[in-house]
Coordinates of C-alpha atoms in Angstrom, one line a residue:
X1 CA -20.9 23.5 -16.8
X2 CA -17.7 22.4 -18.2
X3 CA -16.7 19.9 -15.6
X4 CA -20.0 18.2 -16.3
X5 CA -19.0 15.8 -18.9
X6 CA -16.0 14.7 -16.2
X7 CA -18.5 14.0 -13.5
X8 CA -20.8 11.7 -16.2
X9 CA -17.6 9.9 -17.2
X10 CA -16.4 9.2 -14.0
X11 CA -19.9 7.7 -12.9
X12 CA -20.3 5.7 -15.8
X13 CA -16.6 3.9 -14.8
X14 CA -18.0 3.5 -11.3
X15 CA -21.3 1.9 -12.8
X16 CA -19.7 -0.4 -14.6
X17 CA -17.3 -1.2 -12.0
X18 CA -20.8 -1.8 -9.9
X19 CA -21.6 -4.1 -13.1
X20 CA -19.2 -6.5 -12.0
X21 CA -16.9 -4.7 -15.4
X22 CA -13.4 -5.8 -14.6
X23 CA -12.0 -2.4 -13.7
X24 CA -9.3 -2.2 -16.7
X25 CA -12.2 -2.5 -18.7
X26 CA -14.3 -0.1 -17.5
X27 CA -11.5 2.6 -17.7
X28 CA -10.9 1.5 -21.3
X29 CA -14.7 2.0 -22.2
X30 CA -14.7 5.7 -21.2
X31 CA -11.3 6.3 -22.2
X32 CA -11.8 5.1 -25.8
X33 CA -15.4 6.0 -26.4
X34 CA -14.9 9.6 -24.7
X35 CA -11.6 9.9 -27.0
X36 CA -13.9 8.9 -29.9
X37 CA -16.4 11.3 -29.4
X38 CA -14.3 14.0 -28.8
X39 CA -11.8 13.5 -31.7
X40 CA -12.8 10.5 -33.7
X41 CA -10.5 7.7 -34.9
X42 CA -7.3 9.9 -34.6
X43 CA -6.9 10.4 -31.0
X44 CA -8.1 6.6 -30.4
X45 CA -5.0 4.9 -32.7
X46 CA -2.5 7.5 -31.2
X47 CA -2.8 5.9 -28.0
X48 CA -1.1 3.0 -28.8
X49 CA 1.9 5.1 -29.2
X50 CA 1.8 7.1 -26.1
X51 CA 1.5 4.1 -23.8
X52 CA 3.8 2.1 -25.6
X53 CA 6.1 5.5 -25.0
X54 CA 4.8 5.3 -21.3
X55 CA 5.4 1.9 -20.3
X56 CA 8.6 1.3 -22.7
X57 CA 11.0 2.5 -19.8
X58 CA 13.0 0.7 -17.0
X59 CA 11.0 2.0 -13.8
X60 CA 8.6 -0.3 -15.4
X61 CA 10.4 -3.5 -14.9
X62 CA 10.4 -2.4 -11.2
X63 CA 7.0 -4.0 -10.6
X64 CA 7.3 -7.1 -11.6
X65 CA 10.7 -7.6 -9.5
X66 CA 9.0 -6.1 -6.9
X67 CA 5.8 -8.3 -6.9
X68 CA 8.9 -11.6 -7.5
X69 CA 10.8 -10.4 -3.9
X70 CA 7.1 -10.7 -2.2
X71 CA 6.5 -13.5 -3.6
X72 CA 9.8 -15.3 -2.9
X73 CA 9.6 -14.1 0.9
X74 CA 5.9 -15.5 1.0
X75 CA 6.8 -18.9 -0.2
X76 CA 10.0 -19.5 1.6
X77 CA 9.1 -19.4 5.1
X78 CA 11.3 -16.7 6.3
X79 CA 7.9 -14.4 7.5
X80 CA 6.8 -17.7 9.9
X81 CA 10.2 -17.7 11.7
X82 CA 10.1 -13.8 12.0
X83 CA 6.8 -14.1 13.1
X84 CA 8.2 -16.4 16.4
X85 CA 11.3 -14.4 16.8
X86 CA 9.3 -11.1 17.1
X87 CA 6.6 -13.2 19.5
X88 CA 9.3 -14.2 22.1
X89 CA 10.0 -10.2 22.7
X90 CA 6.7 -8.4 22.3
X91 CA 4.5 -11.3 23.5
X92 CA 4.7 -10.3 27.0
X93 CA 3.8 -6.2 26.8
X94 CA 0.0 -5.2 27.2
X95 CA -1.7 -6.6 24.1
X96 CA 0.8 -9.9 23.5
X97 CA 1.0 -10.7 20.4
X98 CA -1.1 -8.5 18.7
X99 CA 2.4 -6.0 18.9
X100 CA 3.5 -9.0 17.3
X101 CA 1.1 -9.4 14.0
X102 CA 2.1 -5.2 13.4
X103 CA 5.7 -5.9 14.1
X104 CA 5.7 -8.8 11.5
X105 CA 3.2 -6.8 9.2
X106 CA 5.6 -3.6 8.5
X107 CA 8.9 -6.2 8.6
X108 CA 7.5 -8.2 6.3
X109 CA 5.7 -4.9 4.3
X110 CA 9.2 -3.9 3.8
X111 CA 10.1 -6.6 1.5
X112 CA 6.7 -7.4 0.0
X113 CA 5.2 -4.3 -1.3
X114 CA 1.4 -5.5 -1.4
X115 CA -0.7 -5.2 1.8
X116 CA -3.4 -8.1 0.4
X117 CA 0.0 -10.2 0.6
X118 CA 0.9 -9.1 3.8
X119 CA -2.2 -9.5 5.4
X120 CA -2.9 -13.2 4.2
X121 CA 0.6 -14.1 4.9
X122 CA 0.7 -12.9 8.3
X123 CA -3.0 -13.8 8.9
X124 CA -2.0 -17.0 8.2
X125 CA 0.9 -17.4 10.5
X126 CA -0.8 -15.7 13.4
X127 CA -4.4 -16.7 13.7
X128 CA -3.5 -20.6 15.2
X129 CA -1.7 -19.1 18.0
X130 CA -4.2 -15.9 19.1
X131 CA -6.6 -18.6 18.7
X132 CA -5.7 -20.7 20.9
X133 CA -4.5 -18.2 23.6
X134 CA -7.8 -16.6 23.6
X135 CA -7.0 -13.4 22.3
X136 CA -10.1 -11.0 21.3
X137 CA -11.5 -12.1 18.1
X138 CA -12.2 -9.0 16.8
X139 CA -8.6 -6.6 18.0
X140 CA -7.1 -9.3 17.0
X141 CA -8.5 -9.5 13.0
X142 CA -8.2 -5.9 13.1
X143 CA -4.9 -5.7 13.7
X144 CA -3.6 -8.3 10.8
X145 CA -6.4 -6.3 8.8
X146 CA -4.8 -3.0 9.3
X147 CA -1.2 -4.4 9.7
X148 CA -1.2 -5.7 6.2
X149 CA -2.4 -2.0 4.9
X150 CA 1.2 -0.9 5.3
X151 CA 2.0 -3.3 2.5
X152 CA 1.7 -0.3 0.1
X153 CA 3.0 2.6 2.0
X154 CA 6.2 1.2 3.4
X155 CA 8.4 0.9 0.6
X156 CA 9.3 -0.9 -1.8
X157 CA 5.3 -0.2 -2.8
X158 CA 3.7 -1.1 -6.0
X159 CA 1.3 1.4 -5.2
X160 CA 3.3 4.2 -4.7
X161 CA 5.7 2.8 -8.0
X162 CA 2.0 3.2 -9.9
X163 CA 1.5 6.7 -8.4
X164 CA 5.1 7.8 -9.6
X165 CA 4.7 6.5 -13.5
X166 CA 1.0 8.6 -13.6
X167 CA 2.5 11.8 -12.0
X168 CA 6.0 11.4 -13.3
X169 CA 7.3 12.1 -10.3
X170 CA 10.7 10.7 -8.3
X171 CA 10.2 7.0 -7.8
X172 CA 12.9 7.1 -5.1
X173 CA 11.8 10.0 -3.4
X174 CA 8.4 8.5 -3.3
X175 CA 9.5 5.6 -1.7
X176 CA 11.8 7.5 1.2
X177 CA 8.9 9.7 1.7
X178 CA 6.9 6.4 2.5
X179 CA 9.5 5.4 5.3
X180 CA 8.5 8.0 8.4
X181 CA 4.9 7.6 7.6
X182 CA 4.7 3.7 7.7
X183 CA 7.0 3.6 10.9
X184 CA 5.0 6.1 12.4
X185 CA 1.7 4.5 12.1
X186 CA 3.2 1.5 12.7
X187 CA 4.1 2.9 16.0
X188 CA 0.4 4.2 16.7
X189 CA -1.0 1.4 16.1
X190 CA 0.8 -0.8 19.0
X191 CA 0.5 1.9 20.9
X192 CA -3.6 1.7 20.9
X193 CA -3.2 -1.3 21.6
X194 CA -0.7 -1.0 24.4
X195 CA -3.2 1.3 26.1
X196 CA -6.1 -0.6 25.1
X197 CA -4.9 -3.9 27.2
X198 CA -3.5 -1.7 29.8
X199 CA -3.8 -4.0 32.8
X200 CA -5.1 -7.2 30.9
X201 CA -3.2 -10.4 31.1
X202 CA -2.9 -11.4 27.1
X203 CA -0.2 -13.8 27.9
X204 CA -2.0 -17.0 27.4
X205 CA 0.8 -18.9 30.0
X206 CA 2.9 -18.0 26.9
X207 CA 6.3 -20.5 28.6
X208 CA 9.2 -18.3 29.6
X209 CA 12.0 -18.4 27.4
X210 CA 15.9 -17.8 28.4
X211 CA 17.5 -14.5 27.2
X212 CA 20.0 -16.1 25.0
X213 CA 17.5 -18.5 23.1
X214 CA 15.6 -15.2 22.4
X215 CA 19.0 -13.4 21.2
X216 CA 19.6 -16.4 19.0
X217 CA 15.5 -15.9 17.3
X218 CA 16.7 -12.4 16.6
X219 CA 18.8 -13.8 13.5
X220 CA 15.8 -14.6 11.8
X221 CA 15.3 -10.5 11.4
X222 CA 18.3 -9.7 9.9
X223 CA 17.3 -11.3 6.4
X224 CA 14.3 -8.9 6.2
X225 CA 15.8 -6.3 7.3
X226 CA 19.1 -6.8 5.3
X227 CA 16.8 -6.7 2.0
X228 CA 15.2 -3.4 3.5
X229 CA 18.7 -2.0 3.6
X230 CA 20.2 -2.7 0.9
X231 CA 16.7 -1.5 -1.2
X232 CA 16.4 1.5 0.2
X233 CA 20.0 2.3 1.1
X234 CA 21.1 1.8 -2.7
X235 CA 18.6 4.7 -3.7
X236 CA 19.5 6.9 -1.0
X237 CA 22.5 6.9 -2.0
X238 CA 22.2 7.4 -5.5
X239 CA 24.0 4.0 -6.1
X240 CA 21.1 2.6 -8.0
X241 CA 17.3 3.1 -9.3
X242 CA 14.5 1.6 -7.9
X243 CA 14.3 -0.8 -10.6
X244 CA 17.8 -1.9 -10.1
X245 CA 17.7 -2.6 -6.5
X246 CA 14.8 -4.3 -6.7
X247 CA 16.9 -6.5 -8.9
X248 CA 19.4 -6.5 -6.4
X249 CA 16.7 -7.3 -3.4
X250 CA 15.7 -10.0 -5.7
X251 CA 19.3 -11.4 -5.6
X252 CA 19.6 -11.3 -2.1
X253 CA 16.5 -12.7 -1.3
X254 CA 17.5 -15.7 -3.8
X255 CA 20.8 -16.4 -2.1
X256 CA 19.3 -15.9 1.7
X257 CA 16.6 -18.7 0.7
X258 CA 19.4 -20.9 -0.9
X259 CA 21.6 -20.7 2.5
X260 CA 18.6 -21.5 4.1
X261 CA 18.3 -25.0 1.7
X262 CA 14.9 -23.6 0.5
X263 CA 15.6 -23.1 -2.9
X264 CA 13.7 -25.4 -5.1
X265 CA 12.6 -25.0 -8.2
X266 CA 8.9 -25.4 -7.8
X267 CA 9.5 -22.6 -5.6
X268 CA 10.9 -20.3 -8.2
X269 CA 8.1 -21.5 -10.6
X270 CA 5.4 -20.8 -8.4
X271 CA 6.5 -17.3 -7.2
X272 CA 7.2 -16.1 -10.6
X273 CA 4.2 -17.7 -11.9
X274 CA 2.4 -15.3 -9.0
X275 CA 4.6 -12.7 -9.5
X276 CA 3.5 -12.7 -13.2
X277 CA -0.2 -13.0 -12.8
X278 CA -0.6 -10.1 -10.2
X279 CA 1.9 -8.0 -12.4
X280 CA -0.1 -8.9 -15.3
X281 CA -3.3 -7.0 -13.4
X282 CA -1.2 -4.0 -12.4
X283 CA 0.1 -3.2 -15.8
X284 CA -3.4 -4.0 -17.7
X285 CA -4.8 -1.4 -15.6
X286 CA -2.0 0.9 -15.8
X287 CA -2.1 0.7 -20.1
X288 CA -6.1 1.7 -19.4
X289 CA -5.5 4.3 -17.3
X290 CA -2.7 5.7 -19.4
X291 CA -5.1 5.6 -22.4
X292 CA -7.9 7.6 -20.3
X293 CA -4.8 10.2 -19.4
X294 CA -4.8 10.7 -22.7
X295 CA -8.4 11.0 -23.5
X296 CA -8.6 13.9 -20.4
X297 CA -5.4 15.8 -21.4
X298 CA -6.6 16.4 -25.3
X299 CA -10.1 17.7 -24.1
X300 CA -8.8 19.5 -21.2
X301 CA -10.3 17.8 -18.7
X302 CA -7.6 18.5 -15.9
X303 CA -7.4 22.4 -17.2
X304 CA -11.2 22.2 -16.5
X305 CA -11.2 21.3 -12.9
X306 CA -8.4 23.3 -11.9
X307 CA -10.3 26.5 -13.2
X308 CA -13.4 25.0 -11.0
X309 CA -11.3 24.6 -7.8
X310 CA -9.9 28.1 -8.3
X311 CA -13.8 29.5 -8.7
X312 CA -14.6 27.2 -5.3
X313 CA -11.8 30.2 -3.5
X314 CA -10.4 27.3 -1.0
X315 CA -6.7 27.2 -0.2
X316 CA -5.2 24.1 0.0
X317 CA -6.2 22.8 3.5
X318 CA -10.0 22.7 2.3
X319 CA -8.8 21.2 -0.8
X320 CA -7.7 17.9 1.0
X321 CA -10.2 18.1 3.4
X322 CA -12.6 17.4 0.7
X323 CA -10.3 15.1 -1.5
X324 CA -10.3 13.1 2.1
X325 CA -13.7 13.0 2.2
X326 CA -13.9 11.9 -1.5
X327 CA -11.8 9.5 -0.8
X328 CA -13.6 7.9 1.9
X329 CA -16.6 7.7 0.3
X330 CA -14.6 6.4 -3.3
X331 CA -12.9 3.7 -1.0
X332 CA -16.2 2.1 0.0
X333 CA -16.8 1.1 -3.3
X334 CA -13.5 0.8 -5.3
X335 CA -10.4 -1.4 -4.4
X336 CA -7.2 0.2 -3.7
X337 CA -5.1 0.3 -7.2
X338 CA -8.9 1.6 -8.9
X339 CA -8.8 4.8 -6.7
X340 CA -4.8 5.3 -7.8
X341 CA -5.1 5.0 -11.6
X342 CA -9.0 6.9 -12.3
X343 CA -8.1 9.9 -9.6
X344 CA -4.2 10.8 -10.4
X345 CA -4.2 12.2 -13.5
X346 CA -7.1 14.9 -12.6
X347 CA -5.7 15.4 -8.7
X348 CA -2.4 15.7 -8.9
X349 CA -2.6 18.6 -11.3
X350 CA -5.7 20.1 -9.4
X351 CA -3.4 20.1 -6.0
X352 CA -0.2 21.1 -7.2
X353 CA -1.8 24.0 -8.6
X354 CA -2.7 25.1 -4.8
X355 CA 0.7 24.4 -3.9
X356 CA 0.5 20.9 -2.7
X357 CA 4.1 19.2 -3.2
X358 CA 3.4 16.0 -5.2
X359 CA 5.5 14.1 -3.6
X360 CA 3.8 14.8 -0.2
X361 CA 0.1 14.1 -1.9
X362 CA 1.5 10.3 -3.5
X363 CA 2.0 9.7 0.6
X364 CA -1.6 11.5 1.3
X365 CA -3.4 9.2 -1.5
X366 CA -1.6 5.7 -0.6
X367 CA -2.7 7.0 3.2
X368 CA -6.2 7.2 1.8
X369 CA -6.2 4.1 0.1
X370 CA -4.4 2.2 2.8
X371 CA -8.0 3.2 4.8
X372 CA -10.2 1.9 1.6
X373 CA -8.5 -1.6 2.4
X374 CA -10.2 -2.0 6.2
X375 CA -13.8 0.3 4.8
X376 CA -16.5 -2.1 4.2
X377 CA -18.0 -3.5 2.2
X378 CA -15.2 -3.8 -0.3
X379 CA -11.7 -3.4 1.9
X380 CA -9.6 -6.1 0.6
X381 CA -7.9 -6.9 3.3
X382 CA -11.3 -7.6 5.4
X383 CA -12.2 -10.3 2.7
X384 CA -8.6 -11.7 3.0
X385 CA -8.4 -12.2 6.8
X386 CA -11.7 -12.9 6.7
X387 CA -11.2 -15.5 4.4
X388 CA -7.8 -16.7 6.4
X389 CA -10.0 -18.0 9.7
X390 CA -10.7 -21.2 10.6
X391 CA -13.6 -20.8 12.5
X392 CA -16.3 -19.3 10.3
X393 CA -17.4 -16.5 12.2
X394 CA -19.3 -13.3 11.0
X395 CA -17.8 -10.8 9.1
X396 CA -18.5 -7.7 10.8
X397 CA -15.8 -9.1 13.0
X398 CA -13.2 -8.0 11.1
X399 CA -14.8 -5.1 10.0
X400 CA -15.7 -3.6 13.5
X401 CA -12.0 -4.8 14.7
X402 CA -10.1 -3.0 12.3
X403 CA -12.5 0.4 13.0
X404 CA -10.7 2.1 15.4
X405 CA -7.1 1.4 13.1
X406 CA -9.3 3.4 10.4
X407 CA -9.9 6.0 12.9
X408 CA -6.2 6.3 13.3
X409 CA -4.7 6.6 9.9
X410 CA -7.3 8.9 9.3
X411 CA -5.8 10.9 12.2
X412 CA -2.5 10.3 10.7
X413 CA -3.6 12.0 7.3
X414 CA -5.0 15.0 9.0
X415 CA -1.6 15.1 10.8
X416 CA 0.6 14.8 7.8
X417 CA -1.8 17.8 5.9
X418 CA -1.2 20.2 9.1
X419 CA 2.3 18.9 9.5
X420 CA 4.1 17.8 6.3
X421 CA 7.1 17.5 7.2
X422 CA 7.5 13.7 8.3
X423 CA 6.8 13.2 5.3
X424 CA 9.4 15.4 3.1
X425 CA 12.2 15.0 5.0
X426 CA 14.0 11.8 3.8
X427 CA 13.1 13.2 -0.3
X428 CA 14.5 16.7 1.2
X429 CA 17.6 15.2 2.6
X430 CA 18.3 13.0 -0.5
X431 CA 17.8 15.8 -2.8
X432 CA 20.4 17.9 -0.3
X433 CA 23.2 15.1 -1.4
X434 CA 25.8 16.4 -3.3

């Protein structure tokens, strides 16, 4: 069987993974030794040329502005005052403030491009306050859980900038084909939880505030959504790449914080000290996983499984029914970036073969990875707002509380397969630009 040797190599990565292997590492090991065996010495000291070709470009420099502008926003305390200004509006619908924690989640997704971030930021903020209203301890960890998993589908989104350098697709398109998507389950979630507290007082003698103090909070939206604007607006329009409005967010972000007399520079040194570190991760991984595309694409790995898929006879709605199964199963075990780089180069081929639009299937795979952050036992984002209480109660907390958000972005992908076109509109309409 000629996909067998595939199967044993992608087993051996997850057992080393299992091993405790950092990740990069355990890419690297199959990559190279695989590459070895195959070709010998040659194919293993051409690498160094292709990635260095790979990674020597400008998108590139996208990620670690990208991780900076997160980074900046976390530190400066512009997500605590959006947090209150979005509280004094949605506080008082069915569910209180838990409309709040997703409101706060996709503003402050929209800057931050990291759902771990998001979470723990916004955990942070909102926990003291649910706390001591008495809000459900479970709804209301799942909802900063699953919140903070729209960190890497509403652009900008490292994630989704990772998926676009191992596909070589649009970066731009990829990120306005994250917009509808995000909103949308944004959206579904306060709507579960509208209809869940149907009837409920959630309230928590929350003091009435005046109309005009709660026009006056508003002005602590506009800097998010100013960033958001001029981000995405600048690629829509073709006035920049996403590399040079994240340069340009950046910019913004710095002078917003200054007006705001929060511009130190142990600030600046500790968010590009971050910035670097979590950048540093991304691109270690990326070089390993650029070296494995190589390894796959000289023994025609990716050739191999496409001719299996064809022998299987299923179109491409069975296809993706059993790459989402895959997936849930893969996110169980595997963190969120680990799923992106080992499964692109083999999928994306597979599925555009069947006539899958890449573009569409980078918003499919984020969806599927946003759902690996909130699956135990390794979802990230369970383990960071797990970690963010105060009180020291049980994990499964978290875990059973962000459950039924699971249940609905998994609805959302089975949506988005039957009904694509949420998702290709805004790429559709920017490519329609003269």
């Amino acid at each position: 069987m000629e996909i067998l040797p595939l199967v044993v190599a992608f087993f051996t990565m997850l057992g080393l993974m299992l091993l405790s292997l950092p990740v990069a590492f355990a890419i690297l090991a199959v990559g190279a030794v695989g590459g070895y065996l195959a070709y010998g010495m040659p194919l293993v000291q051409m690498t160094g040329g292709v990635i260095w070709g790979s990674l020597n470009n400008s998108t590139m420099l996208a990620i670690p502005l990208f991780m900076l502008l997160g980074e900046l926003l976390l530190r400066s305390g512009l997500a605590d005052r959006m947090y209150d200004a979005l509280a004094v509006w949605l506080g008082r619908l069915p569910g209180g403030l838990l409309h709040t924690n997703i409101a706060t989640c996709t503003l402050f997704s929209a800057t931050s491009g990291s759902s771990v971030a998001t979470a723990a930021t916004v955990g942070t903020i909102a926990l003291p306050s649910l706390n001591a209203r008495g809000y459900p301890v479970r709804m209301s960890l799942g909802s900063l859980a699953a919140g903070g998993t729209l960190g890497i589908l509403i652009p900008p989104s490292i994630n989704l900038l990772v998926y676009g350098s191992l596909a070589n697709v649009s970066i731009g398109k990829l990120f306005m084909a994250g917009v509808l998507p995000g909103i949308s389950l944004s959206l579904a979630f306060s709507t579960y939880i509208f209809f869940a507290y149907q009837g409920k007082s959630t309230t928590g003698g929350a003091a009435f505030i005046p109309l005009r103090e709660r026009l006056l909070l508003l002005r602590h939206l506009v800097p998010p959504l100013v960033i958001f604007g001029v981000v995405m607006g600048s690629i829509y329009g073709g006035l920049a790449t996403p590399t040079e409005s994240a340069a340009l967010g950046v910019t913004i972000a710095l002078v917003i914080i200054g007006l705001n007399g929060r511009l130190t520079m142990p600030l600046l040194a500790t968010s590009s000290y971050r910035a670097a570190r979590t950048t540093g991760m991304v691109v270690l991984v990326l070089i390993c996983a650029l070296l494995l595309n190589v390894t796959l694409s000289m023994v025609g790995a990716t050739q191999a499984v496409t001719r299996w898929v064809a022998t299987l006879g299923v179109n491409q709605y069975g296809l993706l029914l059993v790459l989402m199964l895959f997936y849930l199963v893969l996110g169980m075990f595997m963190d969120a970036m680990s799923m992106l780089v080992l499964t692109v180069p083999i999928a994306v081929p597979v599925v555009v073969a069947v006539g899958v639009d890449p573009i569409w299937f980078g918003i499919f795979i984020v969806l599927m990875c946003e759902i690996a952050l909130i699956t135990p036992p390794v979802g990230m984002n369970l383990f960071v707002v797990q970690g963010v209480r105060k009180d020291g109660g049980n994990f499964s907390d978290v875990a059973w509380g962000s459950f039924p958000f699971a249940l609905i972005m998994l609805a959302a992908s089975a949506l988005f397969i039957l009904w694509p076109d949420p998702v290709l509109w805004l790429p559709e309409l920017m490519s329609a630009r003269p």
